[in-house]
mmCIF file of C-alpha atoms in Angstrom:
data_model
loop_
_atom_site.group_PDB
_atom_site.id
_atom_site.type_symbol
_atom_site.label_atom_id
_atom_site.label_comp_id
_atom_site.label_asym_id
_atom_site.label_seq_id
_atom_site.Cartn_x
_atom_site.Cartn_y
_atom_site.Cartn_z
ATOM 1 C CA UNK A 1 0.761 -132.307 -44.924
ATOM 2 C CA UNK A 2 -2.973 -133.031 -44.602
ATOM 3 C CA UNK A 3 -4.462 -134.775 -47.558
ATOM 4 C CA UNK A 4 -7.004 -132.554 -49.399
ATOM 5 C CA UNK A 5 -10.471 -133.959 -48.746
ATOM 6 C CA UNK A 6 -12.841 -133.538 -51.703
ATOM 7 C CA UNK A 7 -16.218 -132.207 -50.469
ATOM 8 C CA UNK A 8 -15.086 -132.190 -46.836
ATOM 9 C CA UNK A 9 -16.775 -128.922 -46.120
ATOM 10 C CA UNK A 10 -20.177 -130.014 -47.496
ATOM 11 C CA UNK A 11 -19.884 -133.407 -45.775
ATOM 12 C CA UNK A 12 -19.139 -131.721 -42.412
ATOM 13 C CA UNK A 13 -22.037 -129.314 -42.864
ATOM 14 C CA UNK A 14 -24.551 -132.056 -43.710
ATOM 15 C CA UNK A 15 -23.354 -134.242 -40.848
ATOM 16 C CA UNK A 16 -23.471 -131.359 -38.333
ATOM 17 C CA UNK A 17 -27.072 -130.547 -39.268
ATOM 18 C CA UNK A 18 -28.033 -134.228 -39.047
ATOM 19 C CA UNK A 19 -26.577 -134.465 -35.528
ATOM 20 C CA UNK A 20 -28.117 -131.191 -34.376
ATOM 21 C CA UNK A 21 -31.567 -132.417 -35.517
ATOM 22 C CA UNK A 22 -31.093 -135.889 -33.961
ATOM 23 C CA UNK A 23 -29.723 -134.893 -30.577
ATOM 24 C CA UNK A 24 -29.787 -131.141 -30.250
ATOM 25 C CA UNK A 25 -27.295 -128.338 -30.669
ATOM 26 C CA UNK A 26 -25.978 -128.272 -27.084
ATOM 27 C CA UNK A 27 -25.500 -132.092 -26.936
ATOM 28 C CA UNK A 28 -23.491 -132.371 -30.136
ATOM 29 C CA UNK A 29 -19.687 -132.263 -29.987
ATOM 30 C CA UNK A 30 -17.209 -131.552 -32.757
ATOM 31 C CA UNK A 31 -15.649 -134.962 -32.043
ATOM 32 C CA UNK A 32 -18.946 -136.653 -32.886
ATOM 33 C CA UNK A 33 -19.412 -134.567 -36.050
ATOM 34 C CA UNK A 34 -15.911 -135.371 -37.306
ATOM 35 C CA UNK A 35 -16.222 -139.042 -36.447
ATOM 36 C CA UNK A 36 -19.567 -139.480 -38.254
ATOM 37 C CA UNK A 37 -18.239 -137.585 -41.267
ATOM 38 C CA UNK A 38 -15.218 -139.904 -41.323
ATOM 39 C CA UNK A 39 -12.848 -136.957 -40.823
ATOM 40 C CA UNK A 40 -10.639 -135.674 -38.002
ATOM 41 C CA UNK A 41 -11.473 -132.836 -35.589
ATOM 42 C CA UNK A 42 -8.486 -131.026 -37.079
ATOM 43 C CA UNK A 43 -10.149 -131.123 -40.503
ATOM 44 C CA UNK A 44 -13.386 -129.740 -38.930
ATOM 45 C CA UNK A 45 -11.500 -126.750 -37.478
ATOM 46 C CA UNK A 46 -9.832 -126.093 -40.855
ATOM 47 C CA UNK A 47 -13.333 -125.170 -42.136
ATOM 48 C CA UNK A 48 -15.289 -123.908 -39.120
ATOM 49 C CA UNK A 49 -14.253 -121.956 -35.978
ATOM 50 C CA UNK A 50 -16.800 -123.840 -33.877
ATOM 51 C CA UNK A 51 -19.998 -125.886 -34.275
ATOM 52 C CA UNK A 52 -22.201 -122.775 -34.277
ATOM 53 C CA UNK A 53 -20.348 -121.416 -37.299
ATOM 54 C CA UNK A 54 -21.583 -124.350 -39.345
ATOM 55 C CA UNK A 55 -25.031 -122.640 -39.145
ATOM 56 C CA UNK A 56 -23.822 -119.096 -39.879
ATOM 57 C CA UNK A 57 -20.777 -119.574 -42.154
ATOM 58 C CA UNK A 58 -22.338 -118.111 -45.279
ATOM 59 C CA UNK A 59 -23.203 -114.778 -43.644
ATOM 60 C CA UNK A 60 -20.680 -112.549 -45.359
ATOM 61 C CA UNK A 61 -21.542 -113.962 -48.776
ATOM 62 C CA UNK A 62 -25.272 -113.549 -47.948
ATOM 63 C CA UNK A 63 -24.919 -109.891 -46.940
ATOM 64 C CA UNK A 64 -22.535 -109.222 -49.818
ATOM 65 C CA UNK A 65 -25.076 -110.406 -52.356
ATOM 66 C CA UNK A 66 -27.648 -107.834 -51.098
ATOM 67 C CA UNK A 67 -25.047 -105.091 -51.289
ATOM 68 C CA UNK A 68 -23.924 -106.113 -54.811
ATOM 69 C CA UNK A 69 -27.554 -105.798 -55.958
ATOM 70 C CA UNK A 70 -27.834 -102.364 -54.408
ATOM 71 C CA UNK A 71 -24.543 -101.240 -55.987
ATOM 72 C CA UNK A 72 -25.712 -102.469 -59.395
ATOM 73 C CA UNK A 73 -29.049 -100.706 -59.257
ATOM 74 C CA UNK A 74 -29.877 -97.786 -61.618
ATOM 75 C CA UNK A 75 -28.739 -94.480 -60.000
ATOM 76 C CA UNK A 76 -32.208 -92.958 -60.304
ATOM 77 C CA UNK A 77 -34.144 -95.962 -59.003
ATOM 78 C CA UNK A 78 -36.351 -95.328 -55.929
ATOM 79 C CA UNK A 79 -34.782 -96.676 -52.627
ATOM 80 C CA UNK A 80 -37.543 -99.093 -51.902
ATOM 81 C CA UNK A 81 -37.428 -100.413 -55.480
ATOM 82 C CA UNK A 82 -33.669 -100.935 -55.112
ATOM 83 C CA UNK A 83 -34.153 -102.860 -51.866
ATOM 84 C CA UNK A 84 -36.980 -105.008 -53.262
ATOM 85 C CA UNK A 85 -34.925 -105.924 -56.304
ATOM 86 C CA UNK A 86 -32.076 -106.952 -54.024
ATOM 87 C CA UNK A 87 -34.383 -109.155 -51.890
ATOM 88 C CA UNK A 88 -35.896 -110.743 -54.982
ATOM 89 C CA UNK A 89 -32.464 -111.285 -56.510
ATOM 90 C CA UNK A 90 -30.859 -112.841 -53.465
ATOM 91 C CA UNK A 91 -33.920 -115.016 -52.855
ATOM 92 C CA UNK A 92 -33.486 -116.609 -56.281
ATOM 93 C CA UNK A 93 -29.688 -116.875 -56.278
ATOM 94 C CA UNK A 94 -28.892 -117.812 -52.725
ATOM 95 C CA UNK A 95 -31.974 -119.944 -52.008
ATOM 96 C CA UNK A 96 -32.728 -122.201 -54.968
ATOM 97 C CA UNK A 97 -35.149 -125.072 -54.319
ATOM 98 C CA UNK A 98 -32.175 -127.487 -53.927
ATOM 99 C CA UNK A 99 -31.266 -125.596 -50.799
ATOM 100 C CA UNK A 100 -34.694 -125.994 -49.153
ATOM 101 C CA UNK A 101 -33.999 -129.252 -47.230
ATOM 102 C CA UNK A 102 -30.873 -127.671 -45.745
ATOM 103 C CA UNK A 103 -32.705 -124.420 -44.863
ATOM 104 C CA UNK A 104 -35.565 -126.313 -43.299
ATOM 105 C CA UNK A 105 -33.257 -128.313 -41.066
ATOM 106 C CA UNK A 106 -31.245 -125.207 -40.168
ATOM 107 C CA UNK A 107 -34.477 -123.375 -39.174
ATOM 108 C CA UNK A 108 -35.674 -126.243 -36.963
ATOM 109 C CA UNK A 109 -32.370 -126.142 -35.099
ATOM 110 C CA UNK A 110 -32.419 -122.351 -34.674
ATOM 111 C CA UNK A 111 -36.063 -122.353 -33.559
ATOM 112 C CA UNK A 112 -35.220 -124.761 -30.725
ATOM 113 C CA UNK A 113 -32.393 -122.669 -29.293
ATOM 114 C CA UNK A 114 -32.731 -119.038 -27.956
ATOM 115 C CA UNK A 115 -29.007 -118.401 -28.233
ATOM 116 C CA UNK A 116 -29.082 -119.285 -31.929
ATOM 117 C CA UNK A 117 -32.224 -117.102 -32.435
ATOM 118 C CA UNK A 118 -30.344 -114.129 -30.942
ATOM 119 C CA UNK A 119 -27.446 -114.793 -33.303
ATOM 120 C CA UNK A 120 -29.850 -114.921 -36.254
ATOM 121 C CA UNK A 121 -31.550 -111.687 -35.178
ATOM 122 C CA UNK A 122 -28.163 -109.963 -34.913
ATOM 123 C CA UNK A 123 -27.324 -111.213 -38.403
ATOM 124 C CA UNK A 124 -30.500 -109.717 -39.899
ATOM 125 C CA UNK A 125 -29.994 -106.521 -37.940
ATOM 126 C CA UNK A 126 -26.528 -106.282 -39.355
ATOM 127 C CA UNK A 127 -27.955 -106.813 -42.856
ATOM 128 C CA UNK A 128 -30.503 -103.993 -42.274
ATOM 129 C CA UNK A 129 -27.752 -101.622 -41.212
ATOM 130 C CA UNK A 130 -25.506 -102.558 -44.116
ATOM 131 C CA UNK A 131 -28.320 -101.996 -46.625
ATOM 132 C CA UNK A 132 -29.313 -98.642 -45.069
ATOM 133 C CA UNK A 133 -25.626 -97.541 -45.258
ATOM 134 C CA UNK A 134 -25.507 -98.585 -48.950
ATOM 135 C CA UNK A 135 -28.633 -96.528 -49.630
ATOM 136 C CA UNK A 136 -27.196 -93.478 -47.847
ATOM 137 C CA UNK A 137 -24.106 -93.804 -50.053
ATOM 138 C CA UNK A 138 -26.473 -93.540 -53.090
ATOM 139 C CA UNK A 139 -27.813 -90.279 -51.574
ATOM 140 C CA UNK A 140 -30.950 -91.620 -49.896
ATOM 141 C CA UNK A 141 -31.807 -89.419 -46.866
ATOM 142 C CA UNK A 142 -32.964 -90.637 -43.451
ATOM 143 C CA UNK A 143 -35.457 -92.001 -42.340
ATOM 144 C CA UNK A 144 -36.040 -93.239 -45.935
ATOM 145 C CA UNK A 145 -32.847 -95.282 -46.015
ATOM 146 C CA UNK A 146 -33.327 -97.170 -42.750
ATOM 147 C CA UNK A 147 -37.062 -97.576 -43.365
ATOM 148 C CA UNK A 148 -36.517 -99.027 -46.850
ATOM 149 C CA UNK A 149 -33.862 -101.422 -45.500
ATOM 150 C CA UNK A 150 -36.110 -102.474 -42.568
ATOM 151 C CA UNK A 151 -39.003 -103.137 -44.941
ATOM 152 C CA UNK A 152 -36.806 -105.137 -47.283
ATOM 153 C CA UNK A 153 -35.552 -107.313 -44.442
ATOM 154 C CA UNK A 154 -39.071 -107.762 -43.125
ATOM 155 C CA UNK A 155 -40.266 -108.926 -46.542
ATOM 156 C CA UNK A 156 -37.319 -111.310 -46.720
ATOM 157 C CA UNK A 157 -37.842 -112.640 -43.218
ATOM 158 C CA UNK A 158 -41.606 -113.229 -43.603
ATOM 159 C CA UNK A 159 -41.177 -114.789 -47.065
ATOM 160 C CA UNK A 160 -38.330 -116.995 -45.898
ATOM 161 C CA UNK A 161 -40.217 -118.207 -42.876
ATOM 162 C CA UNK A 162 -43.068 -119.267 -45.223
ATOM 163 C CA UNK A 163 -40.681 -120.914 -47.670
ATOM 164 C CA UNK A 164 -39.205 -123.141 -44.950
ATOM 165 C CA UNK A 165 -42.686 -123.874 -43.555
ATOM 166 C CA UNK A 166 -44.107 -127.335 -44.073
ATOM 167 C CA UNK A 167 -47.097 -126.367 -46.248
ATOM 168 C CA UNK A 168 -45.277 -124.307 -48.845
ATOM 169 C CA UNK A 169 -44.058 -125.493 -52.201
ATOM 170 C CA UNK A 170 -43.580 -122.339 -54.269
ATOM 171 C CA UNK A 171 -40.108 -120.899 -54.957
ATOM 172 C CA UNK A 172 -38.832 -118.183 -52.606
ATOM 173 C CA UNK A 173 -38.947 -115.280 -55.160
ATOM 174 C CA UNK A 174 -42.636 -115.969 -55.812
ATOM 175 C CA UNK A 175 -43.335 -115.819 -52.050
ATOM 176 C CA UNK A 176 -41.317 -112.578 -51.840
ATOM 177 C CA UNK A 177 -43.575 -111.029 -54.478
ATOM 178 C CA UNK A 178 -46.695 -112.148 -52.611
ATOM 179 C CA UNK A 179 -45.460 -110.721 -49.353
ATOM 180 C CA UNK A 180 -44.521 -107.466 -51.092
ATOM 181 C CA UNK A 181 -47.979 -107.208 -52.631
ATOM 182 C CA UNK A 182 -49.554 -107.848 -49.240
ATOM 183 C CA UNK A 183 -47.319 -105.170 -47.663
ATOM 184 C CA UNK A 184 -48.417 -102.628 -50.271
ATOM 185 C CA UNK A 185 -52.126 -103.394 -49.634
ATOM 186 C CA UNK A 186 -51.641 -103.234 -45.822
ATOM 187 C CA UNK A 187 -49.823 -99.908 -45.728
ATOM 188 C CA UNK A 188 -52.299 -98.377 -48.133
ATOM 189 C CA UNK A 189 -55.039 -98.920 -45.481
ATOM 190 C CA UNK A 190 -56.523 -95.565 -44.552
ATOM 191 C CA UNK A 191 -55.632 -94.635 -40.945
ATOM 192 C CA UNK B 1 -37.543 -106.870 8.704
ATOM 193 C CA UNK B 2 -35.919 -104.541 6.090
ATOM 194 C CA UNK B 3 -37.103 -100.971 6.345
ATOM 195 C CA UNK B 4 -39.148 -99.808 3.356
ATOM 196 C CA UNK B 5 -37.078 -97.419 1.242
ATOM 197 C CA UNK B 6 -39.219 -94.777 -0.423
ATOM 198 C CA UNK B 7 -38.133 -94.332 -4.070
ATOM 199 C CA UNK B 8 -35.447 -96.996 -3.731
ATOM 200 C CA UNK B 9 -36.223 -98.523 -7.117
ATOM 201 C CA UNK B 10 -35.992 -95.241 -8.988
ATOM 202 C CA UNK B 11 -32.863 -94.276 -7.105
ATOM 203 C CA UNK B 12 -31.199 -97.580 -7.990
ATOM 204 C CA UNK B 13 -32.239 -97.253 -11.630
ATOM 205 C CA UNK B 14 -30.894 -93.651 -11.956
ATOM 206 C CA UNK B 15 -27.624 -94.626 -10.189
ATOM 207 C CA UNK B 16 -27.117 -97.694 -12.354
ATOM 208 C CA UNK B 17 -27.510 -95.748 -15.564
ATOM 209 C CA UNK B 18 -25.131 -93.054 -14.280
ATOM 210 C CA UNK B 19 -22.447 -95.655 -13.500
ATOM 211 C CA UNK B 20 -22.930 -97.530 -16.813
ATOM 212 C CA UNK B 21 -22.482 -94.248 -18.737
ATOM 213 C CA UNK B 22 -19.472 -93.182 -16.628
ATOM 214 C CA UNK B 23 -17.514 -96.484 -16.565
ATOM 215 C CA UNK B 24 -19.260 -98.939 -18.914
ATOM 216 C CA UNK B 25 -21.655 -101.823 -18.356
ATOM 217 C CA UNK B 26 -19.072 -104.542 -17.842
ATOM 218 C CA UNK B 27 -16.995 -102.560 -15.362
ATOM 219 C CA UNK B 28 -19.912 -101.670 -13.055
ATOM 220 C CA UNK B 29 -20.691 -103.917 -10.051
ATOM 221 C CA UNK B 30 -23.844 -104.183 -8.029
ATOM 222 C CA UNK B 31 -21.805 -103.288 -4.934
ATOM 223 C CA UNK B 32 -20.878 -99.930 -6.512
ATOM 224 C CA UNK B 33 -24.435 -99.233 -7.572
ATOM 225 C CA UNK B 34 -25.835 -99.911 -4.076
ATOM 226 C CA UNK B 35 -23.052 -97.943 -2.420
ATOM 227 C CA UNK B 36 -23.574 -94.843 -4.561
ATOM 228 C CA UNK B 37 -27.364 -95.033 -4.086
ATOM 229 C CA UNK B 38 -26.840 -95.273 -0.355
ATOM 230 C CA UNK B 39 -28.518 -98.637 -0.174
ATOM 231 C CA UNK B 40 -27.421 -102.240 0.446
ATOM 232 C CA UNK B 41 -26.802 -104.916 -2.210
ATOM 233 C CA UNK B 42 -29.592 -106.810 -0.626
ATOM 234 C CA UNK B 43 -31.937 -103.943 -1.377
ATOM 235 C CA UNK B 44 -30.723 -103.915 -5.007
ATOM 236 C CA UNK B 45 -31.558 -107.619 -5.392
ATOM 237 C CA UNK B 46 -34.986 -107.031 -3.910
ATOM 238 C CA UNK B 47 -35.802 -105.002 -7.059
ATOM 239 C CA UNK B 48 -33.597 -106.442 -9.809
ATOM 240 C CA UNK B 49 -32.297 -109.951 -10.571
ATOM 241 C CA UNK B 50 -28.995 -108.556 -11.881
ATOM 242 C CA UNK B 51 -27.561 -105.318 -13.266
ATOM 243 C CA UNK B 52 -28.719 -106.032 -16.799
ATOM 244 C CA UNK B 53 -32.298 -106.233 -15.598
ATOM 245 C CA UNK B 54 -32.149 -102.523 -14.632
ATOM 246 C CA UNK B 55 -32.168 -101.827 -18.388
ATOM 247 C CA UNK B 56 -34.924 -104.299 -19.260
ATOM 248 C CA UNK B 57 -37.176 -104.421 -16.210
ATOM 249 C CA UNK B 58 -40.145 -102.613 -17.821
ATOM 250 C CA UNK B 59 -40.441 -105.156 -20.634
ATOM 251 C CA UNK B 60 -43.611 -106.968 -19.565
ATOM 252 C CA UNK B 61 -45.398 -103.652 -18.944
ATOM 253 C CA UNK B 62 -44.132 -102.333 -22.322
ATOM 254 C CA UNK B 63 -45.356 -105.375 -24.244
ATOM 255 C CA UNK B 64 -48.577 -105.515 -22.234
ATOM 256 C CA UNK B 65 -49.472 -101.932 -23.222
ATOM 257 C CA UNK B 66 -49.275 -102.854 -26.965
ATOM 258 C CA UNK B 67 -51.471 -105.897 -26.364
ATOM 259 C CA UNK B 68 -54.014 -103.832 -24.353
ATOM 260 C CA UNK B 69 -54.350 -101.403 -27.254
ATOM 261 C CA UNK B 70 -54.909 -104.298 -29.677
ATOM 262 C CA UNK B 71 -57.496 -105.877 -27.368
ATOM 263 C CA UNK B 72 -59.317 -102.556 -27.107
ATOM 264 C CA UNK B 73 -59.453 -101.892 -30.914
ATOM 265 C CA UNK B 74 -62.741 -101.933 -32.781
ATOM 266 C CA UNK B 75 -63.493 -105.541 -33.980
ATOM 267 C CA UNK B 76 -63.759 -104.416 -37.600
ATOM 268 C CA UNK B 77 -60.666 -102.208 -37.693
ATOM 269 C CA UNK B 78 -58.039 -103.207 -40.299
ATOM 270 C CA UNK B 79 -55.045 -105.084 -38.846
ATOM 271 C CA UNK B 80 -52.457 -102.454 -39.855
ATOM 272 C CA UNK B 81 -54.703 -99.684 -38.392
ATOM 273 C CA UNK B 82 -54.943 -101.638 -35.104
ATOM 274 C CA UNK B 83 -51.131 -101.958 -34.928
ATOM 275 C CA UNK B 84 -50.489 -98.330 -35.801
ATOM 276 C CA UNK B 85 -52.924 -97.171 -33.133
ATOM 277 C CA UNK B 86 -51.109 -99.374 -30.605
ATOM 278 C CA UNK B 87 -47.701 -97.923 -31.578
ATOM 279 C CA UNK B 88 -48.991 -94.352 -31.403
ATOM 280 C CA UNK B 89 -50.723 -95.063 -28.071
ATOM 281 C CA UNK B 90 -47.740 -96.675 -26.355
ATOM 282 C CA UNK B 91 -45.440 -93.985 -27.707
ATOM 283 C CA UNK B 92 -47.403 -91.314 -25.935
ATOM 284 C CA UNK B 93 -48.151 -93.185 -22.710
ATOM 285 C CA UNK B 94 -44.922 -95.046 -22.075
ATOM 286 C CA UNK B 95 -42.504 -92.444 -23.454
ATOM 287 C CA UNK B 96 -43.501 -88.991 -22.345
ATOM 288 C CA UNK B 97 -40.896 -86.236 -22.811
ATOM 289 C CA UNK B 98 -39.893 -86.581 -19.113
ATOM 290 C CA UNK B 99 -38.590 -90.026 -19.929
ATOM 291 C CA UNK B 100 -36.293 -88.829 -22.750
ATOM 292 C CA UNK B 101 -33.107 -88.246 -20.632
ATOM 293 C CA UNK B 102 -33.486 -91.805 -19.219
ATOM 294 C CA UNK B 103 -34.143 -93.307 -22.689
ATOM 295 C CA UNK B 104 -31.168 -91.479 -24.184
ATOM 296 C CA UNK B 105 -28.772 -92.745 -21.511
ATOM 297 C CA UNK B 106 -30.179 -96.258 -21.788
ATOM 298 C CA UNK B 107 -29.672 -96.228 -25.595
ATOM 299 C CA UNK B 108 -26.044 -95.000 -25.323
ATOM 300 C CA UNK B 109 -25.302 -97.912 -22.997
ATOM 301 C CA UNK B 110 -27.008 -100.486 -25.215
ATOM 302 C CA UNK B 111 -25.312 -99.174 -28.370
ATOM 303 C CA UNK B 112 -21.926 -99.699 -26.774
ATOM 304 C CA UNK B 113 -22.479 -103.391 -25.895
ATOM 305 C CA UNK B 114 -23.305 -106.144 -28.430
ATOM 306 C CA UNK B 115 -24.688 -108.418 -25.689
ATOM 307 C CA UNK B 116 -27.214 -105.769 -24.698
ATOM 308 C CA UNK B 117 -28.099 -105.135 -28.369
ATOM 309 C CA UNK B 118 -28.893 -108.830 -28.817
ATOM 310 C CA UNK B 119 -31.135 -108.678 -25.717
ATOM 311 C CA UNK B 120 -32.899 -105.590 -27.105
ATOM 312 C CA UNK B 121 -33.422 -107.323 -30.508
ATOM 313 C CA UNK B 122 -34.863 -110.390 -28.778
ATOM 314 C CA UNK B 123 -37.238 -108.093 -26.767
ATOM 315 C CA UNK B 124 -38.541 -106.452 -29.975
ATOM 316 C CA UNK B 125 -38.755 -109.794 -31.712
ATOM 317 C CA UNK B 126 -40.864 -111.072 -28.784
ATOM 318 C CA UNK B 127 -43.083 -107.965 -29.110
ATOM 319 C CA UNK B 128 -43.576 -108.681 -32.782
ATOM 320 C CA UNK B 129 -44.593 -112.259 -32.125
ATOM 321 C CA UNK B 130 -46.961 -111.282 -29.320
ATOM 322 C CA UNK B 131 -48.660 -108.662 -31.513
ATOM 323 C CA UNK B 132 -48.994 -111.098 -34.434
ATOM 324 C CA UNK B 133 -50.554 -113.632 -32.096
ATOM 325 C CA UNK B 134 -53.009 -111.010 -30.782
ATOM 326 C CA UNK B 135 -53.988 -110.128 -34.395
ATOM 327 C CA UNK B 136 -54.516 -113.852 -35.190
ATOM 328 C CA UNK B 137 -56.768 -114.084 -32.184
ATOM 329 C CA UNK B 138 -58.861 -111.289 -33.797
ATOM 330 C CA UNK B 139 -59.136 -113.423 -36.929
ATOM 331 C CA UNK B 140 -56.384 -111.834 -39.008
ATOM 332 C CA UNK B 141 -54.911 -114.466 -41.363
ATOM 333 C CA UNK B 142 -51.210 -114.996 -42.202
ATOM 334 C CA UNK B 143 -49.068 -113.389 -43.626
ATOM 335 C CA UNK B 144 -51.136 -110.332 -42.810
ATOM 336 C CA UNK B 145 -50.817 -110.722 -39.025
ATOM 337 C CA UNK B 146 -47.054 -111.090 -38.926
ATOM 338 C CA UNK B 147 -46.457 -108.466 -41.614
ATOM 339 C CA UNK B 148 -48.626 -105.889 -39.722
ATOM 340 C CA UNK B 149 -46.815 -106.619 -36.546
ATOM 341 C CA UNK B 150 -43.403 -106.398 -38.190
ATOM 342 C CA UNK B 151 -44.309 -103.087 -39.798
ATOM 343 C CA UNK B 152 -45.578 -101.722 -36.535
ATOM 344 C CA UNK B 153 -42.402 -102.649 -34.704
ATOM 345 C CA UNK B 154 -40.319 -101.196 -37.566
ATOM 346 C CA UNK B 155 -42.213 -97.889 -37.307
ATOM 347 C CA UNK B 156 -41.719 -97.917 -33.550
ATOM 348 C CA UNK B 157 -38.053 -98.763 -33.736
ATOM 349 C CA UNK B 158 -37.206 -96.143 -36.439
ATOM 350 C CA UNK B 159 -39.262 -93.444 -34.633
ATOM 351 C CA UNK B 160 -37.747 -94.322 -31.254
ATOM 352 C CA UNK B 161 -34.166 -94.132 -32.584
ATOM 353 C CA UNK B 162 -34.874 -90.634 -33.951
ATOM 354 C CA UNK B 163 -36.538 -89.565 -30.689
ATOM 355 C CA UNK B 164 -33.423 -90.508 -28.663
ATOM 356 C CA UNK B 165 -31.154 -88.933 -31.278
ATOM 357 C CA UNK B 166 -29.378 -85.736 -30.411
ATOM 358 C CA UNK B 167 -30.956 -83.446 -32.987
ATOM 359 C CA UNK B 168 -34.624 -84.309 -32.335
ATOM 360 C CA UNK B 169 -36.997 -82.330 -30.119
ATOM 361 C CA UNK B 170 -40.458 -83.418 -31.168
ATOM 362 C CA UNK B 171 -42.550 -85.778 -29.073
ATOM 363 C CA UNK B 172 -42.443 -89.470 -29.980
ATOM 364 C CA UNK B 173 -46.041 -89.767 -31.314
ATOM 365 C CA UNK B 174 -45.376 -86.975 -33.791
ATOM 366 C CA UNK B 175 -42.245 -88.820 -35.031
ATOM 367 C CA UNK B 176 -44.288 -92.075 -35.251
ATOM 368 C CA UNK B 177 -46.759 -90.279 -37.524
ATOM 369 C CA UNK B 178 -44.000 -88.958 -39.688
ATOM 370 C CA UNK B 179 -42.337 -92.382 -40.066
ATOM 371 C CA UNK B 180 -45.747 -93.937 -40.850
ATOM 372 C CA UNK B 181 -46.361 -91.339 -43.603
ATOM 373 C CA UNK B 182 -42.881 -92.001 -45.007
ATOM 374 C CA UNK B 183 -43.551 -95.786 -44.989
ATOM 375 C CA UNK B 184 -46.801 -95.262 -46.888
ATOM 376 C CA UNK B 185 -45.046 -93.171 -49.511
ATOM 377 C CA UNK B 186 -42.222 -95.664 -49.822
ATOM 378 C CA UNK B 187 -44.306 -98.782 -50.264
ATOM 379 C CA UNK B 188 -46.573 -97.023 -52.768
ATOM 380 C CA UNK B 189 -43.511 -96.703 -55.076
ATOM 381 C CA UNK B 190 -44.253 -98.504 -58.340
ATOM 382 C CA UNK B 191 -42.065 -101.585 -58.673
#
C-alpha cells in the first residue's frame, strides 16, 4: 500500500512548472519531476496522466464553474448578461491573486510551445461551445447563443492575458469589467 | 522535365476533398489521390507538402487579404470599423457563392477530425494576432487592438459557420452584416 503523501499533488504541480520554466517543456521528464519533488514516478502517475496534464488538469472544474453560473442565472436575464456574470464570477473564484504566480509561469510555458498553444485554444473553444449549449438550453436562439458565448470567452481571454502580463497589478474581475466596457464602446462605433 | 499539367492543382484539390468525404481524412493516402486525379504522386508533392495542406493551402492569401484591407483603410477610421470592413471585404472576395460547395465539404472534413480542428483554430488565432498587430501599427492602443481583432474574427467565424450550414442560402457578406448587427444589440444590453 502506498503511503498517503500530504500535498503531493500541489508539490508535483509546483515542481513541474519550475522545471518547465528552467529547462523547457520538451526537455523535462517525469522522472526528473518526481525526483525533484522527492516522490516516485508512480506517485506522479497517480495524479497526472502525463506531464502535459499538469498544465491542463483543472479544465473540467474551470468549464464547470462557467456552466454553474449560467445555470444559476435568473431565467429572464439577457444571454450576454448571463455570460458576463459567469466570466466575472469565475474570474474572482478561480483566479484569486494568490494564483497569479502560478498562472504567470503556466502562461510563459504555453507561449513557448505551439503544441501547448493548440491545446489551450481547443480548451477555450470547448468552453465556448459548452456555454453556447447552456444558453440554448435556456431558450436562447442562434446566432445569439454562440455570439454571446464567443464574446464572453473573448472578454475572458483578453482580460486574462492582461492579468498575467508583467505590468498589471489589478485583480482579474476589475480587468474583466474594463475589457467589457471597452467592448461596449468599440461595438457601439457607427459603421 | 515534367510536363506542365493544366489545372492540376485544382484537380488534385477537388479529388482530395472527394476522397476525404468518402473515406475519411486518416484513411486517404496521397497515392490514392494522385491515382484518382490521373496524376503522379510526384505531381501532388509539387503542389502540396502533404494531404493536410490541401485543406489549408490558401492560408497566407486569406490572412493577407485581411491585412490589405486594414492597410487600405482611412487613417482616421475607428479600429472596429476598419476590422469590420476587412471582414466584409474578404467575405465577398474570398468566398463567392461558387466556393460554397468546396467550403461545405472542407468544413465537414474538419468537423470530423480534432487534429484538423486544432489546426483551424490555430489559423484563426494567427489571423487575430496579425490583425491586432496591423491595428497597433496604425496607432491603436491595447486592449482596443486585440479586442477589435478578436471581435472581427468572431463575426467572421460565426457568419462563416452559418454560411456553410445546410439551411442557409444568403451570400456571406449579408450574413456578416446580420451577425454584426446582432453583436451590436447584444453588447448594448445593460449589465
